[in-house]
Amino acid sequence: MAKPDKEAAVAEIAERFRTSSATVVTQYTGLSVSQLSQLRRALGTNAKYRVAKNTLVQRAATDAGIEGLEDLFVGPTAIAFVEGEAVDAAKALRDFAKDNNALVIKGGYMDGKTLSVDEINQIADLDSREVLLAKAAGAFKAKLSQAAALFQAPASQVARLAAALEEKQRNAGTEAAEAPAES
């Protein structure tokens, strides 16, 4: 690769590091081109999977201010640059690695911190953003229903009390009318 091409590749990878919400470093030895294409489809539009030379990736990470990934750049390396939610990309990579032993997740980087394989698996075990929002909305709706019932309870108790008093007065009035008059 000519020097201008290398500089352009480093600049592009460094920009991806800067703009990504998370990155996952993998080893892809033994994956065919069709399997790599299948992995890219599984990642969807919120992650870009890039195969790159380790020296270029190390330079790009340094340029982007990313530290702690140097140990991961050994052997054939590919990086998933995640744009948006990391949960979906982590799930896609974990599931693909389960089905294809040739893909090995080495680690990652998110929120200024390096991630171990276990931490990436924990992220993959999380519910997606949409599911979490749906759960939160359901919890809010349940609490609002409880509050509405709580606010409605005194009014319905007053209505039942008024009905009971009215019934009692009617019963007292009919008992008085039926009682024999004393002379």
JSON list of N, CA and C in Angstrom, two decimals, residues 24 39 42-43 46-47 80-83 85-95 105 120 123-124:
[
{"chain": "A", "resi": 24, "resn": "VAL", "atom": "N", "xyz": [-16.13, -2.95, 18.31]},
{"chain": "A", "resi": 24, "resn": "VAL", "atom": "CA", "xyz": [-15.88, -4.33, 18.74]},
{"chain": "A", "resi": 24, "resn": "VAL", "atom": "C", "xyz": [-14.80, -4.90, 17.82]},
{"chain": "A", "resi": 39, "resn": "LEU", "atom": "N", "xyz": [-22.31, -11.68, 7.79]},
{"chain": "A", "resi": 39, "resn": "LEU", "atom": "CA", "xyz": [-22.09, -10.95, 9.05]},
{"chain": "A", "resi": 39, "resn": "LEU", "atom": "C", "xyz": [-22.42, -9.47, 8.87]},
{"chain": "A", "resi": 42, "resn": "ALA", "atom": "N", "xyz": [-26.05, -9.09, 8.95]},
{"chain": "A", "resi": 42, "resn": "ALA", "atom": "CA", "xyz": [-26.57, -9.28, 10.30]},
{"chain": "A", "resi": 42, "resn": "ALA", "atom": "C", "xyz": [-26.36, -8.04, 11.16]},
{"chain": "A", "resi": 43, "resn": "LEU", "atom": "N", "xyz": [-25.26, -7.32, 10.93]},
{"chain": "A", "resi": 43, "resn": "LEU", "atom": "CA", "xyz": [-25.00, -6.10, 11.69]},
{"chain": "A", "resi": 43, "resn": "LEU", "atom": "C", "xyz": [-25.95, -4.98, 11.29]},
{"chain": "A", "resi": 46, "resn": "ASN", "atom": "N", "xyz": [-26.56, -0.04, 11.33]},
{"chain": "A", "resi": 46, "resn": "ASN", "atom": "CA", "xyz": [-26.01, 0.73, 12.45]},
{"chain": "A", "resi": 46, "resn": "ASN", "atom": "C", "xyz": [-24.58, 0.33, 12.81]},
{"chain": "A", "resi": 47, "resn": "ALA", "atom": "N", "xyz": [-23.96, -0.53, 12.01]},
{"chain": "A", "resi": 47, "resn": "ALA", "atom": "CA", "xyz": [-22.56, -0.91, 12.27]},
{"chain": "A", "resi": 47, "resn": "ALA", "atom": "C", "xyz": [-21.86, -1.18, 10.94]},
{"chain": "A", "resi": 80, "resn": "ALA", "atom": "N", "xyz": [-15.86, -3.82, 14.16]},
{"chain": "A", "resi": 80, "resn": "ALA", "atom": "CA", "xyz": [-17.24, -3.37, 13.93]},
{"chain": "A", "resi": 80, "resn": "ALA", "atom": "C", "xyz": [-17.36, -1.99, 14.57]},
{"chain": "A", "resi": 81, "resn": "PHE", "atom": "N", "xyz": [-17.55, -0.98, 13.74]},
{"chain": "A", "resi": 81, "resn": "PHE", "atom": "CA", "xyz": [-17.76, 0.38, 14.22]},
{"chain": "A", "resi": 81, "resn": "PHE", "atom": "C", "xyz": [-19.26, 0.60, 14.35]},
{"chain": "A", "resi": 82, "resn": "VAL", "atom": "N", "xyz": [-19.72, 0.76, 15.58]},
{"chain": "A", "resi": 82, "resn": "VAL", "atom": "CA", "xyz": [-21.15, 0.84, 15.86]},
{"chain": "A", "resi": 82, "resn": "VAL", "atom": "C", "xyz": [-21.57, 2.30, 15.89]},
{"chain": "A", "resi": 83, "resn": "GLU", "atom": "N", "xyz": [-22.58, 2.60, 15.13]},
{"chain": "A", "resi": 83, "resn": "GLU", "atom": "CA", "xyz": [-23.18, 3.94, 15.10]},
{"chain": "A", "resi": 83, "resn": "GLU", "atom": "C", "xyz": [-24.57, 3.82, 15.70]},
{"chain": "A", "resi": 85, "resn": "GLU", "atom": "N", "xyz": [-26.99, 2.42, 18.84]},
{"chain": "A", "resi": 85, "resn": "GLU", "atom": "CA", "xyz": [-27.07, 1.50, 19.97]},
{"chain": "A", "resi": 85, "resn": "GLU", "atom": "C", "xyz": [-26.12, 0.32, 19.80]},
{"chain": "A", "resi": 86, "resn": "ALA", "atom": "N", "xyz": [-25.33, 0.05, 20.83]},
{"chain": "A", "resi": 86, "resn": "ALA", "atom": "CA", "xyz": [-24.36, -1.04, 20.79]},
{"chain": "A", "resi": 86, "resn": "ALA", "atom": "C", "xyz": [-25.00, -2.40, 21.02]},
{"chain": "A", "resi": 87, "resn": "VAL", "atom": "N", "xyz": [-26.19, -2.43, 21.59]},
{"chain": "A", "resi": 87, "resn": "VAL", "atom": "CA", "xyz": [-26.84, -3.69, 21.95]},
{"chain": "A", "resi": 87, "resn": "VAL", "atom": "C", "xyz": [-27.09, -4.57, 20.72]},
{"chain": "A", "resi": 88, "resn": "ASP", "atom": "N", "xyz": [-27.66, -3.98, 19.69]},
{"chain": "A", "resi": 88, "resn": "ASP", "atom": "CA", "xyz": [-27.99, -4.77, 18.49]},
{"chain": "A", "resi": 88, "resn": "ASP", "atom": "C", "xyz": [-26.74, -5.33, 17.81]},
{"chain": "A", "resi": 89, "resn": "ALA", "atom": "N", "xyz": [-25.69, -4.50, 17.72]},
{"chain": "A", "resi": 89, "resn": "ALA", "atom": "CA", "xyz": [-24.45, -4.97, 17.09]},
{"chain": "A", "resi": 89, "resn": "ALA", "atom": "C", "xyz": [-23.79, -6.05, 17.93]},
{"chain": "A", "resi": 90, "resn": "ALA", "atom": "N", "xyz": [-23.79, -5.87, 19.25]},
{"chain": "A", "resi": 90, "resn": "ALA", "atom": "CA", "xyz": [-23.19, -6.89, 20.13]},
{"chain": "A", "resi": 90, "resn": "ALA", "atom": "C", "xyz": [-23.94, -8.21, 20.01]},
{"chain": "A", "resi": 91, "resn": "LYS", "atom": "N", "xyz": [-25.28, -8.14, 19.93]},
{"chain": "A", "resi": 91, "resn": "LYS", "atom": "CA", "xyz": [-26.08, -9.36, 19.76]},
{"chain": "A", "resi": 91, "resn": "LYS", "atom": "C", "xyz": [-25.77, -10.03, 18.43]},
{"chain": "A", "resi": 92, "resn": "ALA", "atom": "N", "xyz": [-25.69, -9.24, 17.37]},
{"chain": "A", "resi": 92, "resn": "ALA", "atom": "CA", "xyz": [-25.42, -9.80, 16.05]},
{"chain": "A", "resi": 92, "resn": "ALA", "atom": "C", "xyz": [-24.05, -10.48, 16.02]},
{"chain": "A", "resi": 93, "resn": "LEU", "atom": "N", "xyz": [-23.04, -9.83, 16.59]},
{"chain": "A", "resi": 93, "resn": "LEU", "atom": "CA", "xyz": [-21.71, -10.44, 16.61]},
{"chain": "A", "resi": 93, "resn": "LEU", "atom": "C", "xyz": [-21.67, -11.69, 17.48]},
{"chain": "A", "resi": 94, "resn": "ARG", "atom": "N", "xyz": [-22.29, -11.63, 18.65]},
{"chain": "A", "resi": 94, "resn": "ARG", "atom": "CA", "xyz": [-22.29, -12.79, 19.54]},
{"chain": "A", "resi": 94, "resn": "ARG", "atom": "C", "xyz": [-23.00, -13.98, 18.89]},
{"chain": "A", "resi": 95, "resn": "ASP", "atom": "N", "xyz": [-24.18, -13.72, 18.30]},
{"chain": "A", "resi": 95, "resn": "ASP", "atom": "CA", "xyz": [-24.94, -14.80, 17.67]},
{"chain": "A", "resi": 95, "resn": "ASP", "atom": "C", "xyz": [-24.19, -15.38, 16.46]},
{"chain": "A", "resi": 105, "resn": "ILE", "atom": "N", "xyz": [-14.56, -12.84, 19.07]},
{"chain": "A", "resi": 105, "resn": "ILE", "atom": "CA", "xyz": [-14.63, -11.48, 19.60]},
{"chain": "A", "resi": 105, "resn": "ILE", "atom": "C", "xyz": [-13.48, -11.32, 20.58]},
{"chain": "A", "resi": 120, "resn": "ILE", "atom": "N", "xyz": [-18.86, -7.34, 26.59]},
{"chain": "A", "resi": 120, "resn": "ILE", "atom": "CA", "xyz": [-19.59, -7.29, 25.31]},
{"chain": "A", "resi": 120, "resn": "ILE", "atom": "C", "xyz": [-20.76, -8.27, 25.34]},
{"chain": "A", "resi": 123, "resn": "ILE", "atom": "N", "xyz": [-23.52, -6.72, 27.32]},
{"chain": "A", "resi": 123, "resn": "ILE", "atom": "CA", "xyz": [-24.23, -5.74, 26.51]},
{"chain": "A", "resi": 123, "resn": "ILE", "atom": "C", "xyz": [-25.19, -6.45, 25.56]},
{"chain": "A", "resi": 124, "resn": "ALA", "atom": "N", "xyz": [-24.74, -7.56, 24.98]},
{"chain": "A", "resi": 124, "resn": "ALA", "atom": "CA", "xyz": [-25.58, -8.32, 24.06]},
{"chain": "A", "resi": 124, "resn": "ALA", "atom": "C", "xyz": [-26.80, -8.92, 24.77]}
]
